[in-house]
Amino acid sequence: MTVRVMLISPAMNAALREARFAGDSALDASGVEAARLAAPQVPAADRAVHGPSQRCALTAEALRLRSDGEPALAEWALGRWAGARLDAVSTREPEAVAAWLADPAAAPHGGESLLGLCARAGAWLDSLHDGGGSGDGGGGGDGRVLAVAEPSLVRAALVHALALPPQAFWRLDVAPLTLTELSGRSGRWNLRCGRPLAPERAG
């Protein structure tokens, strides 16, 4: 059975604007409003899930989704760097940041390596063909699965699905409230690149 996986990145929030490392920060008013306006553009799905962060949960709510929390879609665990600004960490720990960017197996922050993140995202993605994830485990897949997932998870899923080298992760950009689609099955995924979930403008 072919599975269609629709990955929606959550709306903008203050942490993203300030270039902070991942932390469990909520949406601000503008992010909530942007998600509400995008709701009519969300495609239909057989099952919807969202990452456990406030940002993902509130985006799913604003998009009017009836979705379940999915622990496998947790944000990249960045240890002691979580919530800090990238420029501040780069000034304080330049060698550690350089190692993190150069070596996908490195986790100088005490959290999850890039290889670990890609493996986690890939395991979740491949489990969907067998009815895995937060579903009832009945097998046979869910057909169309929609997930509100952090940009890091979307990027990691693409690295896995397309069998890209781990360093390609850093070359992938996922903007807020965009839809990225994968279809196929484990070992043979096809990509439909992200498109913005924005209301169509008249004229």
mmCIF file of C-alpha atoms in Angstrom:
data_model
loop_
_atom_site.group_PDB
_atom_site.id
_atom_site.type_symbol
_atom_site.label_atom_id
_atom_site.label_comp_id
_atom_site.label_asym_id
_atom_site.label_seq_id
_atom_site.Cartn_x
_atom_site.Cartn_y
_atom_site.Cartn_z
ATOM 1 C CA MET A 1 0.000 0.000 0.000
ATOM 2 C CA THR A 2 1.293 3.438 -0.947
ATOM 3 C CA VAL A 3 1.308 5.924 1.919
ATOM 4 C CA ARG A 4 1.038 9.688 1.436
ATOM 5 C CA VAL A 5 2.697 11.619 4.255
ATOM 6 C CA MET A 6 1.909 15.330 4.480
ATOM 7 C CA LEU A 7 4.293 17.214 6.762
ATOM 8 C CA ILE A 8 3.280 20.693 7.899
ATOM 9 C CA SER A 9 5.801 22.889 9.682
ATOM 10 C CA PRO A 10 4.374 24.894 12.601
ATOM 11 C CA ALA A 11 3.731 28.627 12.527
ATOM 12 C CA MET A 12 6.322 31.256 13.327
ATOM 13 C CA ASN A 13 7.085 32.090 16.947
ATOM 14 C CA ALA A 14 9.467 34.343 18.873
ATOM 15 C CA ALA A 15 12.175 31.684 19.283
ATOM 16 C CA LEU A 16 12.381 31.180 15.527
ATOM 17 C CA ARG A 17 12.522 34.915 14.867
ATOM 18 C CA GLU A 18 15.378 35.251 17.357
ATOM 19 C CA ALA A 19 17.349 32.293 15.867
ATOM 20 C CA ARG A 20 17.226 30.340 19.127
ATOM 21 C CA PHE A 21 17.956 26.653 19.448
ATOM 22 C CA ALA A 22 14.929 24.466 19.943
ATOM 23 C CA GLY A 23 12.952 24.932 23.098
ATOM 24 C CA ASP A 24 9.333 24.242 23.967
ATOM 25 C CA SER A 25 8.018 27.722 23.244
ATOM 26 C CA ALA A 26 4.437 28.516 22.291
ATOM 27 C CA LEU A 27 3.118 30.500 19.345
ATOM 28 C CA ASP A 28 2.591 34.209 19.619
ATOM 29 C CA ALA A 29 -0.606 35.920 18.472
ATOM 30 C CA SER A 30 0.642 36.450 14.924
ATOM 31 C CA GLY A 31 1.572 32.770 14.592
ATOM 32 C CA VAL A 32 -1.853 31.647 15.781
ATOM 33 C CA GLU A 33 -3.558 34.022 13.347
ATOM 34 C CA ALA A 34 -1.404 32.840 10.434
ATOM 35 C CA ALA A 35 -2.310 29.223 11.176
ATOM 36 C CA ARG A 36 -6.019 30.057 11.399
ATOM 37 C CA LEU A 37 -5.886 31.753 8.009
ATOM 38 C CA ALA A 38 -4.084 28.729 6.547
ATOM 39 C CA ALA A 39 -6.617 26.204 7.889
ATOM 40 C CA PRO A 40 -8.772 26.069 4.703
ATOM 41 C CA GLN A 41 -5.676 25.070 2.699
ATOM 42 C CA VAL A 42 -4.897 21.977 4.775
ATOM 43 C CA PRO A 43 -5.444 18.790 2.739
ATOM 44 C CA ALA A 44 -7.695 15.988 3.925
ATOM 45 C CA ALA A 45 -6.089 13.035 5.685
ATOM 46 C CA ASP A 46 -7.050 9.670 7.125
ATOM 47 C CA ARG A 47 -5.088 10.387 10.288
ATOM 48 C CA ALA A 48 -3.481 13.494 11.777
ATOM 49 C CA VAL A 49 -0.732 13.736 14.384
ATOM 50 C CA HIS A 50 1.398 16.525 15.816
ATOM 51 C CA GLY A 51 4.721 16.795 17.569
ATOM 52 C CA PRO A 52 4.569 17.127 21.372
ATOM 53 C CA SER A 53 5.896 20.705 21.516
ATOM 54 C CA GLN A 54 3.571 23.601 22.345
ATOM 55 C CA ARG A 55 4.359 25.109 18.970
ATOM 56 C CA CYS A 56 3.188 22.015 17.080
ATOM 57 C CA ALA A 57 0.159 21.382 19.290
ATOM 58 C CA LEU A 58 -1.066 24.981 19.042
ATOM 59 C CA THR A 59 -0.485 25.061 15.286
ATOM 60 C CA ALA A 60 -2.532 21.872 14.878
ATOM 61 C CA GLU A 61 -5.302 23.395 16.988
ATOM 62 C CA ALA A 62 -5.309 26.634 14.982
ATOM 63 C CA LEU A 63 -5.406 24.604 11.759
ATOM 64 C CA ARG A 64 -8.571 22.926 13.146
ATOM 65 C CA LEU A 65 -7.032 19.480 13.073
ATOM 66 C CA ARG A 66 -8.244 16.597 15.196
ATOM 67 C CA SER A 67 -4.774 15.252 15.792
ATOM 68 C CA ASP A 68 -2.993 13.058 18.301
ATOM 69 C CA GLY A 69 0.340 13.818 19.906
ATOM 70 C CA GLU A 70 3.202 11.771 18.445
ATOM 71 C CA PRO A 71 6.280 11.389 20.713
ATOM 72 C CA ALA A 72 8.450 10.309 17.764
ATOM 73 C CA LEU A 73 8.025 13.820 16.328
ATOM 74 C CA ALA A 74 9.635 15.521 19.311
ATOM 75 C CA GLU A 75 11.926 18.435 18.489
ATOM 76 C CA TRP A 76 15.642 17.787 18.067
ATOM 77 C CA ALA A 77 17.046 17.341 21.592
ATOM 78 C CA LEU A 78 19.892 19.860 21.846
ATOM 79 C CA GLY A 79 20.776 19.424 25.495
ATOM 80 C CA ARG A 80 22.155 22.469 27.270
ATOM 81 C CA TRP A 81 21.831 24.588 24.113
ATOM 82 C CA ALA A 82 18.023 24.403 24.120
ATOM 83 C CA GLY A 83 16.467 27.860 24.217
ATOM 84 C CA ALA A 84 19.787 29.695 23.698
ATOM 85 C CA ARG A 85 20.548 31.968 20.761
ATOM 86 C CA LEU A 86 22.763 30.482 18.061
ATOM 87 C CA ASP A 87 25.108 33.491 18.045
ATOM 88 C CA ALA A 88 25.517 33.339 21.825
ATOM 89 C CA VAL A 89 26.401 29.639 21.779
ATOM 90 C CA SER A 90 28.765 30.161 18.845
ATOM 91 C CA THR A 91 30.610 32.847 20.839
ATOM 92 C CA ARG A 92 30.686 30.801 24.032
ATOM 93 C CA GLU A 93 31.486 27.385 22.505
ATOM 94 C CA PRO A 94 32.914 27.938 19.010
ATOM 95 C CA GLU A 95 34.758 24.610 18.810
ATOM 96 C CA ALA A 96 31.706 22.663 19.973
ATOM 97 C CA VAL A 97 29.451 24.372 17.405
ATOM 98 C CA ALA A 98 32.018 23.736 14.642
ATOM 99 C CA ALA A 99 32.165 20.042 15.585
ATOM 100 C CA TRP A 100 28.367 19.821 15.655
ATOM 101 C CA LEU A 101 28.077 21.320 12.179
ATOM 102 C CA ALA A 102 30.862 19.179 10.698
ATOM 103 C CA ASP A 103 30.237 15.771 12.270
ATOM 104 C CA PRO A 104 26.716 14.264 12.090
ATOM 105 C CA ALA A 105 27.619 11.892 14.924
ATOM 106 C CA ALA A 106 28.624 14.720 17.291
ATOM 107 C CA ALA A 107 26.424 15.889 20.174
ATOM 108 C CA PRO A 108 28.591 18.320 22.152
ATOM 109 C CA HIS A 109 25.457 19.850 23.698
ATOM 110 C CA GLY A 110 24.710 16.588 25.497
ATOM 111 C CA GLY A 111 21.569 15.858 23.483
ATOM 112 C CA GLU A 112 20.809 14.040 20.247
ATOM 113 C CA SER A 113 23.214 13.838 17.295
ATOM 114 C CA LEU A 114 22.116 14.586 13.752
ATOM 115 C CA LEU A 115 22.449 10.885 12.937
ATOM 116 C CA GLY A 116 20.185 10.088 15.871
ATOM 117 C CA LEU A 117 17.607 12.630 14.743
ATOM 118 C CA CYS A 118 17.574 11.275 11.177
ATOM 119 C CA ALA A 119 17.262 7.709 12.449
ATOM 120 C CA ARG A 120 14.322 8.656 14.683
ATOM 121 C CA ALA A 121 12.509 10.554 11.936
ATOM 122 C CA GLY A 122 13.182 7.752 9.478
ATOM 123 C CA ALA A 123 11.917 5.046 11.806
ATOM 124 C CA TRP A 124 8.652 6.944 12.294
ATOM 125 C CA LEU A 125 8.273 7.545 8.567
ATOM 126 C CA ASP A 126 8.875 3.927 7.628
ATOM 127 C CA SER A 127 6.541 2.682 10.383
ATOM 128 C CA LEU A 128 3.590 4.391 8.679
ATOM 129 C CA HIS A 129 3.478 1.777 5.946
ATOM 130 C CA ASP A 130 2.781 -0.838 8.616
ATOM 131 C CA GLY A 131 0.244 1.218 10.533
ATOM 132 C CA GLY A 132 2.818 2.355 13.086
ATOM 133 C CA GLY A 133 3.141 5.647 14.941
ATOM 134 C CA SER A 134 0.285 6.688 17.213
ATOM 135 C CA GLY A 135 -2.345 4.685 15.352
ATOM 136 C CA ASP A 136 -3.958 1.474 16.481
ATOM 137 C CA GLY A 137 -1.153 -0.686 15.050
ATOM 138 C CA GLY A 138 -3.599 -2.699 12.979
ATOM 139 C CA GLY A 139 -1.219 -2.888 10.021
ATOM 140 C CA GLY A 140 -1.657 -1.983 6.407
ATOM 141 C CA GLY A 141 -0.846 1.718 6.793
ATOM 142 C CA ASP A 142 -3.201 4.676 6.971
ATOM 143 C CA GLY A 143 -3.180 5.890 3.378
ATOM 144 C CA ARG A 144 -2.947 9.629 4.024
ATOM 145 C CA VAL A 145 -1.148 10.788 7.168
ATOM 146 C CA LEU A 146 -0.850 14.461 8.063
ATOM 147 C CA ALA A 147 1.700 15.530 10.655
ATOM 148 C CA VAL A 148 2.485 18.924 12.144
ATOM 149 C CA ALA A 149 6.194 18.506 12.782
ATOM 150 C CA GLU A 150 9.108 20.764 13.673
ATOM 151 C CA PRO A 151 11.279 21.878 10.731
ATOM 152 C CA SER A 152 14.181 19.783 12.019
ATOM 153 C CA LEU A 153 11.984 16.671 11.866
ATOM 154 C CA VAL A 154 10.827 17.489 8.331
ATOM 155 C CA ARG A 155 14.421 17.966 7.192
ATOM 156 C CA ALA A 156 15.536 14.750 8.884
ATOM 157 C CA ALA A 157 12.646 12.824 7.322
ATOM 158 C CA LEU A 158 13.662 14.072 3.884
ATOM 159 C CA VAL A 159 17.272 13.025 4.443
ATOM 160 C CA HIS A 160 16.069 9.537 5.289
ATOM 161 C CA ALA A 161 13.388 9.244 2.630
ATOM 162 C CA LEU A 162 15.639 10.342 -0.236
ATOM 163 C CA ALA A 163 18.727 8.504 1.070
ATOM 164 C CA LEU A 164 20.665 11.778 1.211
ATOM 165 C CA PRO A 165 23.986 12.110 3.026
ATOM 166 C CA PRO A 166 23.425 13.444 6.565
ATOM 167 C CA GLN A 167 25.225 16.711 5.756
ATOM 168 C CA ALA A 168 22.455 17.494 3.245
ATOM 169 C CA PHE A 169 20.304 18.276 6.299
ATOM 170 C CA TRP A 170 22.004 21.672 6.554
ATOM 171 C CA ARG A 171 21.123 22.477 2.931
ATOM 172 C CA LEU A 172 17.380 21.995 3.382
ATOM 173 C CA ASP A 173 15.177 24.925 4.379
ATOM 174 C CA VAL A 174 11.670 24.473 5.779
ATOM 175 C CA ALA A 175 9.726 27.700 6.206
ATOM 176 C CA PRO A 176 6.890 28.085 8.753
ATOM 177 C CA LEU A 177 3.475 26.800 7.688
ATOM 178 C CA THR A 178 4.627 24.969 4.590
ATOM 179 C CA LEU A 179 3.508 21.592 3.337
ATOM 180 C CA THR A 180 5.998 18.928 2.269
ATOM 181 C CA GLU A 181 4.637 15.680 0.829
ATOM 182 C CA LEU A 182 6.185 12.228 0.619
ATOM 183 C CA SER A 183 4.489 9.303 -1.042
ATOM 184 C CA GLY A 184 5.504 5.691 -1.442
ATOM 185 C CA ARG A 185 6.799 3.197 1.063
ATOM 186 C CA SER A 186 9.872 2.310 3.076
ATOM 187 C CA GLY A 187 12.936 2.458 0.848
ATOM 188 C CA ARG A 188 11.092 4.124 -2.040
ATOM 189 C CA TRP A 189 9.730 7.546 -1.216
ATOM 190 C CA ASN A 190 8.926 10.319 -3.690
ATOM 191 C CA LEU A 191 9.018 13.997 -2.740
ATOM 192 C CA ARG A 192 6.670 16.825 -3.555
ATOM 193 C CA CYS A 193 8.479 19.940 -2.373
ATOM 194 C CA GLY A 194 6.979 22.280 0.203
ATOM 195 C CA ARG A 195 4.359 24.839 -0.635
ATOM 196 C CA PRO A 196 3.057 27.605 1.638
ATOM 197 C CA LEU A 197 -0.211 27.077 3.460
ATOM 198 C CA ALA A 198 -1.502 30.562 2.768
ATOM 199 C CA PRO A 199 -4.940 31.733 1.664
ATOM 200 C CA GLU A 200 -5.257 32.503 -2.030
ATOM 201 C CA ARG A 201 -5.369 36.187 -2.849
ATOM 202 C CA ALA A 202 -8.074 37.587 -5.071
ATOM 203 C CA GLY A 203 -6.980 39.193 -8.308
#
